[in-house]
Each structure stands twice: as structure tokens, then as C-alpha cells.
PDB file of C-alpha atoms and ligand atoms in Angstrom:
ATOM      1  CA  MET C   1       4.001 -19.014 -18.000  1.00 81.00           C
ATOM      2  CA  LYS C   2       4.900 -17.911 -14.247  1.00 94.00           C
ATOM      3  CA  LEU C   3       2.492 -16.534 -11.394  1.00 97.00           C
ATOM      4  CA  SER C   4       4.373 -14.610  -9.092  1.00 96.00           C
ATOM      5  CA  GLN C   5       3.250 -11.815  -6.461  1.00 97.00           C
ATOM      6  CA  VAL C   6       5.715  -9.383  -5.278  1.00 97.00           C
ATOM      7  CA  VAL C   7       4.684  -7.358  -2.475  1.00 97.00           C
ATOM      8  CA  PHE C   8       6.059  -4.428   0.400  1.00 98.00           C
ATOM      9  CA  SER C   9       2.505  -4.834   2.999  1.00 98.00           C
ATOM     10  CA  PRO C  10       3.030  -3.555   6.380  1.00 98.00           C
ATOM     11  CA  THR C  11      -0.450  -3.999   7.247  1.00 98.00           C
ATOM     12  CA  GLY C  12      -1.622  -6.778   5.321  1.00 98.00           C
ATOM     13  CA  THR C  13      -3.682  -5.168   3.361  1.00 98.00           C
ATOM     14  CA  SER C  14      -1.370  -4.592   0.115  1.00 98.00           C
ATOM     15  CA  ALA C  15      -0.745  -8.544   0.508  1.00 98.00           C
ATOM     16  CA  ARG C  16      -4.208  -9.215   0.252  1.00 98.00           C
ATOM     17  CA  ILE C  17      -5.830  -7.475  -2.943  1.00 98.00           C
ATOM     18  CA  ALA C  18      -2.770  -9.243  -4.322  1.00 98.00           C
ATOM     19  CA  ALA C  19      -3.517 -12.735  -4.005  1.00 98.00           C
ATOM     20  CA  ALA C  20      -7.046 -12.494  -4.447  1.00 98.00           C
ATOM     21  CA  VAL C  21      -6.252 -10.941  -7.514  1.00 98.00           C
ATOM     22  CA  ALA C  22      -3.876 -14.243  -8.378  1.00 98.00           C
ATOM     23  CA  ALA C  23      -6.697 -16.261  -7.076  1.00 98.00           C
ATOM     24  CA  GLY C  24      -9.397 -14.922  -9.382  1.00 98.00           C
ATOM     25  CA  ALA C  25      -7.060 -15.339 -12.587  1.00 98.00           C
ATOM     26  CA  GLY C  26      -6.951 -19.558 -10.920  1.00 97.00           C
ATOM     27  CA  MET C  27      -3.099 -19.919 -11.705  1.00 94.00           C
ATOM     28  CA  SER C  28      -1.086 -21.011  -8.535  1.00 95.00           C
ATOM     29  CA  SER C  29       1.285 -18.375  -8.066  1.00 96.00           C
ATOM     30  CA  ARG C  30       4.428 -18.458  -5.825  1.00 94.00           C
ATOM     31  CA  VAL C  31       4.520 -14.629  -3.377  1.00 95.00           C
ATOM     32  CA  ILE C  32       7.106 -12.946  -2.420  1.00 94.00           C
ATOM     33  CA  ASP C  33       6.902 -10.792  -0.101  1.00 95.00           C
ATOM     34  CA  VAL C  34       9.134  -8.213   0.324  1.00 96.00           C
ATOM     35  CA  THR C  35       8.567  -6.471   3.442  1.00 97.00           C
ATOM     36  CA  ARG C  36      10.712  -7.288   5.732  1.00 94.00           C
ATOM     37  CA  ASP C  37      13.085  -8.147   3.068  1.00 82.00           C
ATOM     38  CA  GLU C  38      16.095  -5.895   2.798  1.00 67.00           C
ATOM     39  CA  ASP C  39      17.916  -7.135  -0.959  1.00 67.00           C
ATOM     40  CA  CYS C  40      15.560  -8.722  -3.550  1.00 72.00           C
ATOM     41  CA  ASN C  41      17.490  -9.570  -6.186  1.00 71.00           C
ATOM     42  CA  LEU C  42      14.661 -11.686  -8.407  1.00 89.00           C
ATOM     43  CA  VAL C  43      15.077 -12.079 -12.444  1.00 95.00           C
ATOM     44  CA  PHE C  44      12.108 -12.721 -14.614  1.00 96.00           C
ATOM     45  CA  ASP C  45      10.944 -14.001 -17.867  1.00 96.00           C
ATOM     46  CA  PRO C  46       9.557 -12.636 -20.801  1.00 97.00           C
ATOM     47  CA  ASP C  47       6.651 -15.618 -20.314  1.00 95.00           C
ATOM     48  CA  ASP C  48       6.240 -14.535 -16.786  1.00 97.00           C
ATOM     49  CA  LEU C  49       3.461 -11.994 -15.397  1.00 97.00           C
ATOM     50  CA  VAL C  50       3.820  -9.990 -11.818  1.00 98.00           C
ATOM     51  CA  ILE C  51       1.419  -8.851  -9.173  1.00 98.00           C
ATOM     52  CA  ILE C  52       3.082  -6.266  -7.594  1.00 98.00           C
ATOM     53  CA  ALA C  53       1.461  -4.807  -5.109  1.00 98.00           C
ATOM     54  CA  ALA C  54       2.104  -1.901  -2.840  1.00 98.00           C
ATOM     55  CA  PRO C  55       0.275   0.926  -0.607  1.00 98.00           C
ATOM     56  CA  VAL C  56       0.381   4.699  -1.201  1.00 98.00           C
ATOM     57  CA  TYR C  57       2.712   6.515   0.807  1.00 98.00           C
ATOM     58  CA  GLY C  58       1.328  10.867   0.341  1.00 98.00           C
ATOM     59  CA  GLY C  59       0.332  10.494  -2.882  1.00 98.00           C
ATOM     60  CA  HIS C  60       3.307   7.934  -4.082  1.00 98.00           C
ATOM     61  CA  MET C  61       4.421   4.856  -3.997  1.00 98.00           C
ATOM     62  CA  SER C  62       5.975   3.339  -0.955  1.00 98.00           C
ATOM     63  CA  PRO C  63       9.049   5.486  -1.480  1.00 98.00           C
ATOM     64  CA  LYS C  64      10.165   1.316   0.984  1.00 97.00           C
ATOM     65  CA  ALA C  65       8.223  -0.729  -1.250  1.00 97.00           C
ATOM     66  CA  ALA C  66      10.541   1.243  -4.242  1.00 97.00           C
ATOM     67  CA  GLU C  67      13.847   0.171  -2.571  1.00 95.00           C
ATOM     68  CA  ARG C  68      12.786  -3.849  -1.930  1.00 95.00           C
ATOM     69  CA  MET C  69      11.525  -3.954  -5.067  1.00 96.00           C
ATOM     70  CA  SER C  70      14.869  -2.162  -6.807  1.00 94.00           C
ATOM     71  CA  GLY C  71      16.839  -5.545  -7.365  1.00 93.00           C
ATOM     72  CA  MET C  72      13.960  -7.268  -9.584  1.00 95.00           C
ATOM     73  CA  VAL C  73      14.595  -8.051 -13.263  1.00 97.00           C
ATOM     74  CA  GLY C  74      11.033  -7.793 -15.852  1.00 98.00           C
ATOM     75  CA  ASN C  75      13.255  -8.683 -18.671  1.00 98.00           C
ATOM     76  CA  GLY C  76       9.954  -8.113 -20.417  1.00 98.00           C
ATOM     77  CA  ALA C  77       7.685  -9.543 -18.038  1.00 98.00           C
ATOM     78  CA  LYS C  78       4.192  -8.640 -18.046  1.00 98.00           C
ATOM     79  CA  CYS C  79       2.642  -7.184 -15.054  1.00 98.00           C
ATOM     80  CA  VAL C  80       0.182  -6.372 -13.269  1.00 98.00           C
ATOM     81  CA  LEU C  81       0.824  -2.421 -10.924  1.00 98.00           C
ATOM     82  CA  VAL C  82      -2.054  -3.188  -7.829  1.00 98.00           C
ATOM     83  CA  ALA C  83      -1.371   0.159  -5.762  1.00 98.00           C
ATOM     84  CA  VAL C  84      -3.597  -0.247  -2.320  1.00 99.00           C
ATOM     85  CA  TYR C  85      -4.851   3.973  -0.959  1.00 98.00           C
ATOM     86  CA  GLY C  86      -6.895   4.675   2.716  1.00 98.00           C
ATOM     87  CA  ASN C  87      -9.975   6.263   1.023  1.00 98.00           C
ATOM     88  CA  ARG C  88      -8.423   9.311   0.342  1.00 98.00           C
ATOM     89  CA  ALA C  89      -6.564   9.259  -2.746  1.00 98.00           C
ATOM     90  CA  PHE C  90      -4.354   7.516  -4.886  1.00 98.00           C
ATOM     91  CA  GLU C  91      -2.945  10.629  -7.034  1.00 98.00           C
ATOM     92  CA  ASN C  92       0.336   9.776  -8.624  1.00 98.00           C
ATOM     93  CA  ALA C  93       1.256   6.528  -6.862  1.00 98.00           C
ATOM     94  CA  LEU C  94      -0.566   3.938  -9.760  1.00 98.00           C
ATOM     95  CA  VAL C  95       2.203   6.278 -12.018  1.00 98.00           C
ATOM     96  CA  ASP C  96       5.059   5.972 -10.316  1.00 98.00           C
ATOM     97  CA  MET C  97       4.307   2.460 -10.041  1.00 98.00           C
ATOM     98  CA  SER C  98       4.006   2.347 -14.193  1.00 98.00           C
ATOM     99  CA  ASP C  99       7.563   4.498 -14.383  1.00 98.00           C
ATOM    100  CA  PHE C 100       8.784   2.080 -11.800  1.00 98.00           C
ATOM    101  CA  ALA C 101       8.100  -1.181 -13.358  1.00 98.00           C
ATOM    102  CA  GLU C 102       9.106  -0.204 -16.761  1.00 98.00           C
ATOM    103  CA  ALA C 103      12.504   1.356 -15.682  1.00 98.00           C
ATOM    104  CA  HIS C 104      12.871  -2.219 -14.052  1.00 98.00           C
ATOM    105  CA  GLY C 105      12.175  -4.409 -17.327  1.00 98.00           C
ATOM    106  CA  PHE C 106       8.213  -4.764 -17.076  1.00 98.00           C
ATOM    107  CA  VAL C 107       5.648  -4.276 -19.583  1.00 98.00           C
ATOM    108  CA  PRO C 108       2.536  -3.452 -17.179  1.00 98.00           C
ATOM    109  CA  VAL C 109      -0.738  -4.959 -19.143  1.00 98.00           C
ATOM    110  CA  ALA C 110      -3.223  -3.804 -16.009  1.00 98.00           C
ATOM    111  CA  VAL C 111      -3.344  -1.870 -12.966  1.00 98.00           C
ATOM    112  CA  GLY C 112      -5.851  -1.555 -10.573  1.00 98.00           C
ATOM    113  CA  ALA C 113      -6.304   1.036  -7.240  1.00 98.00           C
ATOM    114  CA  PHE C 114      -7.774  -0.701  -4.424  1.00 98.00           C
ATOM    115  CA  ILE C 115      -9.065   0.601  -0.712  1.00 98.00           C
ATOM    116  CA  GLY C 116      -7.502  -0.598   2.148  1.00 98.00           C
ATOM    117  CA  GLU C 117      -7.977  -0.292   6.025  1.00 98.00           C
ATOM    118  CA  HIS C 118      -5.799   3.610   6.516  1.00 98.00           C
ATOM    119  CA  SER C 119      -2.090   2.529   9.054  1.00 98.00           C
ATOM    120  CA  TYR C 120      -3.555   5.683  10.837  1.00 98.00           C
ATOM    121  CA  SER C 121      -7.650   4.528  11.052  1.00 98.00           C
ATOM    122  CA  THR C 122      -8.471   3.731  14.755  1.00 97.00           C
ATOM    123  CA  ALA C 123     -11.240   2.883  16.589  1.00 96.00           C
ATOM    124  CA  VAL C 124     -12.294   6.406  17.671  1.00 97.00           C
ATOM    125  CA  HIS C 125     -11.462   8.044  14.015  1.00 98.00           C
ATOM    126  CA  PRO C 126     -12.070   4.707  11.305  1.00 98.00           C
ATOM    127  CA  ILE C 127     -11.296   5.488   8.316  1.00 98.00           C
ATOM    128  CA  ALA C 128     -11.616   2.872   5.591  1.00 98.00           C
ATOM    129  CA  ALA C 129     -12.385   0.011   8.425  1.00 98.00           C
ATOM    130  CA  GLY C 130     -12.109  -3.475   7.275  1.00 98.00           C
ATOM    131  CA  ARG C 131     -11.149  -3.069   3.815  1.00 98.00           C
ATOM    132  CA  PRO C 132     -10.397  -4.293   2.302  1.00 98.00           C
ATOM    133  CA  ASP C 133     -13.994  -6.143   3.111  1.00 98.00           C
ATOM    134  CA  ALA C 134     -15.931  -9.216   1.096  1.00 98.00           C
ATOM    135  CA  ALA C 135     -16.716  -6.923  -2.185  1.00 98.00           C
ATOM    136  CA  ASP C 136     -13.941  -5.413  -2.744  1.00 98.00           C
ATOM    137  CA  ILE C 137     -12.136  -8.993  -2.932  1.00 98.00           C
ATOM    138  CA  ALA C 138     -14.523 -10.484  -5.406  1.00 98.00           C
ATOM    139  CA  PHE C 139     -14.420  -7.242  -7.410  1.00 98.00           C
ATOM    140  CA  ALA C 140     -10.261  -7.806  -6.998  1.00 98.00           C
ATOM    141  CA  GLU C 141     -10.972 -12.042  -7.954  1.00 98.00           C
ATOM    142  CA  ARG C 142     -12.838 -10.756 -11.190  1.00 98.00           C
ATOM    143  CA  PHE C 143     -10.072  -8.663 -12.209  1.00 98.00           C
ATOM    144  CA  GLY C 144      -8.042 -11.673 -11.569  1.00 98.00           C
ATOM    145  CA  LYS C 145      -9.909 -13.841 -14.107  1.00 98.00           C
ATOM    146  CA  ASP C 146     -10.620 -10.717 -16.761  1.00 97.00           C
ATOM    147  CA  ILE C 147      -7.131 -10.490 -16.687  1.00 97.00           C
ATOM    148  CA  ALA C 148      -5.943 -14.442 -17.151  1.00 97.00           C
ATOM    149  CA  CYS C 149      -9.040 -14.290 -20.354  1.00 96.00           C
ATOM    150  CA  ARG C 150      -7.729 -11.792 -22.066  1.00 95.00           C
ATOM    151  CA  LEU C 151      -3.989 -13.469 -20.838  1.00 95.00           C
ATOM    152  CA  GLU C 152      -4.923 -16.711 -22.698  1.00 93.00           C
ATOM    153  CA  SER C 153      -6.802 -14.637 -25.915  1.00 92.00           C
ATOM    154  CA  GLY C 154      -3.448 -12.924 -26.416  1.00 90.00           C
ATOM    155  CA  ALA C 155      -4.573  -9.381 -25.804  1.00 87.00           C
ATOM    156  CA  LEU C 156      -2.454  -8.150 -23.172  1.00 92.00           C
ATOM    157  CA  ARG C 157      -0.881  -4.902 -24.223  1.00 94.00           C
ATOM    158  CA  ARG C 158       1.162  -2.038 -22.356  1.00 96.00           C
ATOM    159  CA  VAL C 159      -1.799  -0.143 -20.443  1.00 97.00           C
ATOM    160  CA  ASP C 160      -2.396   3.547 -20.228  1.00 94.00           C
ATOM    161  CA  VAL C 161      -1.934   3.932 -16.354  1.00 95.00           C
ATOM    162  CA  THR C 162      -3.000   7.918 -16.980  1.00 93.00           C
ATOM    163  CA  THR C 163      -6.693   6.504 -18.193  1.00 92.00           C
ATOM    164  CA  ILE C 164      -7.185   5.991 -14.002  1.00 94.00           C
ATOM    165  CA  SER C 165      -8.011   8.187 -11.420  1.00 96.00           C
ATOM    166  CA  ASP C 166      -9.167   9.296  -8.209  1.00 98.00           C
ATOM    167  CA  GLN C 167     -12.776   8.837  -7.104  1.00 95.00           C
ATOM    168  CA  PRO C 168     -13.558  13.070  -6.842  1.00 95.00           C
ATOM    169  CA  SER C 169     -13.637  14.026  -3.718  1.00 97.00           C
ATOM    170  CA  SER C 170     -16.283  15.971  -1.910  1.00 97.00           C
ATOM    171  CA  PRO C 171     -15.041  20.502  -2.441  1.00 98.00           C
ATOM    172  CA  GLU C 172     -15.606  20.088   1.078  1.00 98.00           C
ATOM    173  CA  SER C 173     -13.126  17.112   2.050  1.00 98.00           C
ATOM    174  CA  LEU C 174     -10.486  18.048  -0.251  1.00 98.00           C
ATOM    175  CA  ALA C 175     -10.927  21.896   1.220  1.00 98.00           C
ATOM    176  CA  MET C 176     -10.769  20.599   5.014  1.00 98.00           C
ATOM    177  CA  PHE C 177      -7.662  18.526   4.325  1.00 98.00           C
ATOM    178  CA  LYS C 178      -5.965  21.220   2.023  1.00 97.00           C
ATOM    179  CA  SER C 179      -6.496  23.636   4.917  1.00 97.00           C
ATOM    180  CA  PHE C 180      -5.527  20.974   7.873  1.00 97.00           C
ATOM    181  CA  VAL C 181      -2.012  20.145   5.395  1.00 96.00           C
ATOM    182  CA  ALA C 182      -0.825  23.945   5.541  1.00 95.00           C
ATOM    183  CA  GLU C 183      -1.801  24.551   8.930  1.00 94.00           C
ATOM    184  CA  TYR C 184      -0.464  21.075  10.333  1.00 93.00           C
ATOM    185  CA  GLN C 185       3.130  22.162   7.803  1.00 90.00           C
ATOM    186  CA  GLN C 186       3.390  24.965   9.843  1.00 90.00           C
ATOM    187  CA  ARG C 187       3.124  23.686  13.210  1.00 88.00           C
ATOM    188  CA  LYS C 188       5.749  21.255  12.959  1.00 84.00           C
ATOM    189  CA  LYS C 189       8.117  24.144  11.487  1.00 83.00           C
ATOM    190  CA  SER C 190       7.792  26.084  14.832  1.00 84.00           C
ATOM    191  CA  ALA C 191       7.287  23.038  16.865  1.00 79.00           C
ATOM    192  CA  GLY C 192       9.810  20.342  15.563  1.00 73.00           C
ATOM    193  CA  GLY C 193      10.349  16.320  16.543  1.00 75.00           C
ATOM    194  CA  VAL C 194       9.332  13.222  15.436  1.00 82.00           C
ATOM    195  CA  LEU C 195       5.858  11.630  16.341  1.00 90.00           C
ATOM    196  CA  LEU C 196       6.488   8.041  16.937  1.00 95.00           C
ATOM    197  CA  PRO C 197       3.893   5.122  17.847  1.00 96.00           C
ATOM    198  CA  GLN C 198       4.162   5.015  20.822  1.00 96.00           C
ATOM    199  CA  ILE C 199       4.244   2.003  23.693  1.00 96.00           C
ATOM    200  CA  ASP C 200       2.243   1.077  27.012  1.00 96.00           C
ATOM    201  CA  MET C 201       4.390  -1.128  29.069  1.00 95.00           C
ATOM    202  CA  GLU C 202       1.925  -1.948  31.612  1.00 97.00           C
ATOM    203  CA  LEU C 203      -0.464  -3.017  28.938  1.00 97.00           C
ATOM    204  CA  CYS C 204       2.641  -5.122  26.359  1.00 97.00           C
ATOM    205  CA  GLY C 205       3.512  -8.749  27.191  1.00 95.00           C
ATOM    206  CA  ASN C 206       7.196  -8.144  25.894  1.00 94.00           C
ATOM    207  CA  CYS C 207       6.072 -11.440  23.216  1.00 96.00           C
ATOM    208  CA  GLY C 208       8.246  -9.555  20.380  1.00 96.00           C
ATOM    209  CA  ILE C 209       5.822  -9.044  16.762  1.00 98.00           C
ATOM    210  CA  CYS C 210       6.111  -5.453  16.489  1.00 98.00           C
ATOM    211  CA  VAL C 211       9.919  -6.175  16.653  1.00 98.00           C
ATOM    212  CA  ASP C 212       9.224  -8.838  14.282  1.00 97.00           C
ATOM    213  CA  VAL C 213       7.156  -7.462  12.194  1.00 98.00           C
ATOM    214  CA  CYS C 214       8.640  -3.828  11.449  1.00 98.00           C
ATOM    215  CA  PRO C 215       9.535  -3.394   8.112  1.00 98.00           C
ATOM    216  CA  THR C 216      12.349  -1.351   8.937  1.00 97.00           C
ATOM    217  CA  HIS C 217      13.831  -2.997  12.079  1.00 96.00           C
ATOM    218  CA  ALA C 218      13.352  -0.162  14.048  1.00 97.00           C
ATOM    219  CA  ILE C 219      12.341  -1.300  17.178  1.00 98.00           C
ATOM    220  CA  SER C 220      14.735  -2.531  20.063  1.00 97.00           C
ATOM    221  CA  ALA C 221      14.597  -6.394  21.207  1.00 96.00           C
ATOM    222  CA  ASP C 222      12.796  -5.225  24.364  1.00 94.00           C
ATOM    223  CA  CYS C 223       9.750  -3.564  22.079  1.00 94.00           C
ATOM    224  CA  ARG C 224      10.650   0.004  24.451  1.00 94.00           C
ATOM    225  CA  ASN C 225      12.496   1.658  21.907  1.00 95.00           C
ATOM    226  CA  ILE C 226      12.299   3.226  18.170  1.00 97.00           C
ATOM    227  CA  ASP C 227      14.636   4.468  15.813  1.00 97.00           C
ATOM    228  CA  PRO C 228      13.070   7.850  14.650  1.00 96.00           C
ATOM    229  CA  ALA C 229      15.517   7.319  11.632  1.00 96.00           C
ATOM    230  CA  ARG C 230      13.983   4.290  10.737  1.00 97.00           C
ATOM    231  CA  CYS C 231      10.629   3.918  11.356  1.00 97.00           C
ATOM    232  CA  ILE C 232       8.245   4.863   8.358  1.00 97.00           C
ATOM    233  CA  LYS C 233       5.383   5.156  10.273  1.00 97.00           C
ATOM    234  CA  CYS C 234       3.082   2.453   8.704  1.00 98.00           C
ATOM    235  CA  CYS C 235       1.722   0.881  12.146  1.00 98.00           C
ATOM    236  CA  ALA C 236       2.493  -3.096  11.366  1.00 98.00           C
ATOM    237  CA  CYS C 237       3.574  -2.632  15.075  1.00 98.00           C
ATOM    238  CA  VAL C 238       0.322  -1.064  15.812  1.00 98.00           C
ATOM    239  CA  LYS C 239      -1.571  -3.368  14.191  1.00 98.00           C
ATOM    240  CA  SER C 240      -0.182  -6.398  15.041  1.00 98.00           C
ATOM    241  CA  CYS C 241      -0.079  -5.951  18.863  1.00 98.00           C
ATOM    242  CA  PRO C 242      -2.258  -8.525  20.117  1.00 97.00           C
ATOM    243  CA  ASP C 243      -2.041  -6.542  23.597  1.00 97.00           C
ATOM    244  CA  SER C 244      -3.292  -3.461  22.202  1.00 97.00           C
ATOM    245  CA  ALA C 245       0.215  -1.724  23.330  1.00 97.00           C
ATOM    246  CA  ARG C 246       0.559   0.096  20.532  1.00 97.00           C
ATOM    247  CA  SER C 247      -1.091   3.073  18.893  1.00 97.00           C
ATOM    248  CA  PHE C 248       0.140   6.123  16.724  1.00 97.00           C
ATOM    249  CA  ALA C 249      -1.800   9.218  17.296  1.00 94.00           C
ATOM    250  CA  SER C 250      -1.824  10.170  13.764  1.00 95.00           C
ATOM    251  CA  PRO C 251      -2.438  13.908  13.359  1.00 95.00           C
ATOM    252  CA  PHE C 252      -3.926  13.367  10.360  1.00 97.00           C
ATOM    253  CA  ALA C 253      -6.479  10.504  11.564  1.00 98.00           C
ATOM    254  CA  PRO C 254      -9.584  13.251  12.805  1.00 98.00           C
ATOM    255  CA  VAL C 255      -9.789  15.368   9.070  1.00 98.00           C
ATOM    256  CA  LEU C 256      -9.241  12.268   7.412  1.00 98.00           C
ATOM    257  CA  TYR C 257     -12.159  10.468   9.288  1.00 98.00           C
ATOM    258  CA  ALA C 258     -13.853  13.663   8.607  1.00 98.00           C
ATOM    259  CA  ALA C 259     -12.932  14.371   5.863  1.00 98.00           C
ATOM    260  CA  PHE C 260     -12.867  10.784   3.877  1.00 98.00           C
ATOM    261  CA  SER C 261     -14.934   8.362   5.448  1.00 97.00           C
ATOM    262  CA  ALA C 262     -17.296   8.287   2.139  1.00 97.00           C
ATOM    263  CA  ARG C 263     -16.994   4.734   0.785  1.00 98.00           C
ATOM    264  CA  LYS C 264     -14.577   4.926  -2.167  1.00 98.00           C
ATOM    265  CA  ASP C 265     -14.122   1.662  -5.019  1.00 97.00           C
ATOM    266  CA  PRO C 266     -11.346   0.370  -6.480  1.00 98.00           C
ATOM    267  CA  THR C 267     -11.185   1.052  -9.925  1.00 98.00           C
ATOM    268  CA  VAL C 268      -9.365  -0.781 -12.065  1.00 98.00           C
ATOM    269  CA  CYS C 269      -7.997  -0.923 -15.679  1.00 97.00           C
ATOM    270  CA  ILE C 270      -6.305  -3.850 -18.425  1.00 96.00           C
ATOM    271  CA  SER C 271      -5.349  -3.326 -21.704  1.00 89.00           C
ATOM    272  CA  ASP C 272      -6.977  -4.442 -24.819  1.00 70.00           C
ATOM    273  CA  SER C 273      -4.989  -5.250 -28.544  1.00 53.00           C
TER     274      SER C 273
HETATM  275  C1  FMN U   1       3.018   7.238   6.066  1.00 64.18           C
HETATM  276  C2  FMN U   1       1.583   6.669   5.350  1.00 64.18           C
HETATM  277  C3  FMN U   1       1.010   7.469   4.685  1.00 64.18           C
HETATM  278  C4  FMN U   1       0.068   7.016   3.346  1.00 64.18           C
HETATM  279  N1  FMN U   1      -0.716   8.320   2.971  1.00 64.18           N
HETATM  280  C5  FMN U   1      -1.634   7.542   2.064  1.00 64.18           C
HETATM  281  C6  FMN U   1      -2.149   8.128   0.628  1.00 64.18           C
HETATM  282  O1  FMN U   1      -1.551   9.617   0.053  1.00 64.18           O
HETATM  283  N2  FMN U   1      -3.738   8.023   0.314  1.00 64.18           N
HETATM  284  C7  FMN U   1      -4.343   7.685   0.969  1.00 64.18           C
HETATM  285  O2  FMN U   1      -5.625   7.492   0.624  1.00 64.18           O
HETATM  286  N3  FMN U   1      -3.826   6.826   2.156  1.00 64.18           N
HETATM  287  C8  FMN U   1      -2.441   6.625   2.582  1.00 64.18           C
HETATM  288  N4  FMN U   1      -2.133   5.658   3.562  1.00 64.18           N
HETATM  289  C9  FMN U   1      -3.344   4.962   4.158  1.00 64.18           C
HETATM  290  C10 FMN U   1      -2.310   3.115   2.976  1.00 64.18           C
HETATM  291  O3  FMN U   1      -2.434   3.391   2.057  1.00 64.18           O
HETATM  292  C11 FMN U   1      -3.534   2.622   3.394  1.00 64.18           C
HETATM  293  O4  FMN U   1      -3.465   2.340   4.761  1.00 64.18           O
HETATM  294  C12 FMN U   1      -3.144   0.705   2.949  1.00 64.18           C
HETATM  295  O5  FMN U   1      -3.938   0.396   3.059  1.00 64.18           O
HETATM  296  C13 FMN U   1      -1.630   0.454   3.536  1.00 64.18           C
HETATM  297  O6  FMN U   1      -1.213  -0.751   3.214  1.00 64.18           O
HETATM  298  P1  FMN U   1      -0.925  -1.990   3.489  1.00 64.18           P
HETATM  299  O7  FMN U   1      -1.640  -2.763   4.671  1.00 64.18           O
HETATM  300  O8  FMN U   1      -0.092  -2.984   2.600  1.00 64.18           O
HETATM  301  O9  FMN U   1       0.138  -1.905   4.422  1.00 64.18           O
HETATM  302  C14 FMN U   1      -1.179   6.393   4.248  1.00 64.18           C
HETATM  303  C15 FMN U   1      -0.064   5.493   5.212  1.00 64.18           C
HETATM  304  C16 FMN U   1       1.159   5.958   5.567  1.00 64.18           C
HETATM  305  C17 FMN U   1       1.944   4.757   6.660  1.00 64.18           C
END
């Protein structure tokens, strides 16, 4: 039995949770990070256990994660699905991941939704700032330990992903967010244009880290330009800039901060025999 982690994680939170689940399982594992890798053609064995971790984008599995992982062949390997979201909601993400995993020949045996600092979180509008924190990591490790125990006792079976659902937000928060989205879509229709991360060349030390970390290779070598057709607004460039030269003023940040600051907790489900 081999344990692998397959992760897509532009700002690193999904990767940290996957690592904690693997550590909790108490087995050595190999990490296949597809965040910046264009082709991941991985063939697994039926007795493998694979942790698949990806962020939630717009209530779904990140499409870029699905694209990067599309070369995987499960061959009946068991998998643990980890969706990491920014304290708003994970909605259909785990169902997407489960459908994706089954279509690629995996058997999902455990699923979890965890919270990571929102990609759009800023000092002015912190959203799940600092997550995953020590409690999240401890929870993820316990999840990994429970999976390993049930694996050993032969109790891992296909899991029904619909048994876990979002922790409810208050009706006021949901109404606030819904009305913002409706108004934003209207505004976008009339204004057009694409919002991109910005760079302050006065602060930029030209280290090139943003160029290297960009999952879609959207940033020019001199750091000055971003290809709007490639940018997925994951904020890897913003969060990794050592000079704080990069920023992304997402119009969603204020409403996410206002509506979804109440702490949500991770939720998991492991199959029983
Ligand atoms: C384009 C985009 C869409 C997002 N959509 C959601 C969402 O629907 N719900 C949510 O709670 N967080 C959402 N987030 C926040 C991410 O899921 C969260 O920050 C996650 O921790 C990022 O994972 P990573 O650190 O592995 O990149 C979104 C982030 C981005 C960039």
C-alpha cells in the first residue's frame, strides 16, 4: 500500500491540509504537486491510497485543478477527497471531486471540507485569515489517523459524498451575499473589462517569485504584465510577493468579510463497512 498526495494549491492551504492528513495517517507519502505542472499522467495501483486536494472556486472544484489532474488513472485505488474553501461555502465542490475521482477510476472512501485563508483576504478585509490554524491542522491529522485505522481494519468502503454539507450561514449573510452578486453581475455587464492583480513597480524588487509561482504562467518575465486570458485570479502572486508589491482588490473582499467572518469548522466523513 502506497500513500500519495495529489495537490493543486496556488496559495498553499490545500497542500497544508493534505500534508496534515497524510501525517496523521502515519505513513510516508509522496507529494505530487500539480499546481504549476502542466501534465500529470499518473497511474495508480488498486491497493494505493491517494489524497486528492484542491481549492473551492465559485462553489465548485477549481477547474484548473481538474484540468491538471485529468491525466490520472486510479485503477480502483482508494482516495480521500479534500476540498479547501475560504469560509463562505463549499457547495458542490465535493460532489464535483467525487464525480471527477470516480470518472478517473478512484473509489472515494473519505471526504473532508476544510477552511483556508481566502485568496481575497487582505489586512483591511481579513477572511479566514491564518487558516488553517493549529486546530484545523490537528483536526486534519485526526482525520488521517481515523482513515488509517479503518484502512487497517478493512472497514473502508465507497463513501456517499452527499452525507456532508455546508455549515449554514445566517440568513442575513446569505441575503447580503446574494444581493451583492446580483448587483455585481449587473455592474459587470455594463462596465465590462477584466480585473487583474496589480503591481506597484516602486515596491517590486524584481525577484521573479510571482512569475515562478503563477500556476498558469500568466506573468511576463519582467513581472510587469499579466495575460488576462491566462490569469485565474488565484492570488498566488499576491500572497507570495516578499515586497508586498502585488495586490488584488477583489470586489468580493468587502462582502465576504462582512458576511462570512463567523468561523466555520472543518467537516469530514469516512465510510464504514
Ligand atoms: C476564483 C476564486 C473563487 C473562490 N470561490 C470560493 C467559494 O466559492 N467559496 C469559498 O468559501 N471560498 C472560495 N475561494 C477561496 C478559496 O477556496 C480558499 O482561499 C482556498 O483556501 C484556496 O486554496 P489554496 O490555498 O490551496 O490555493 C475562492 C478563491 C478564488 C481565487
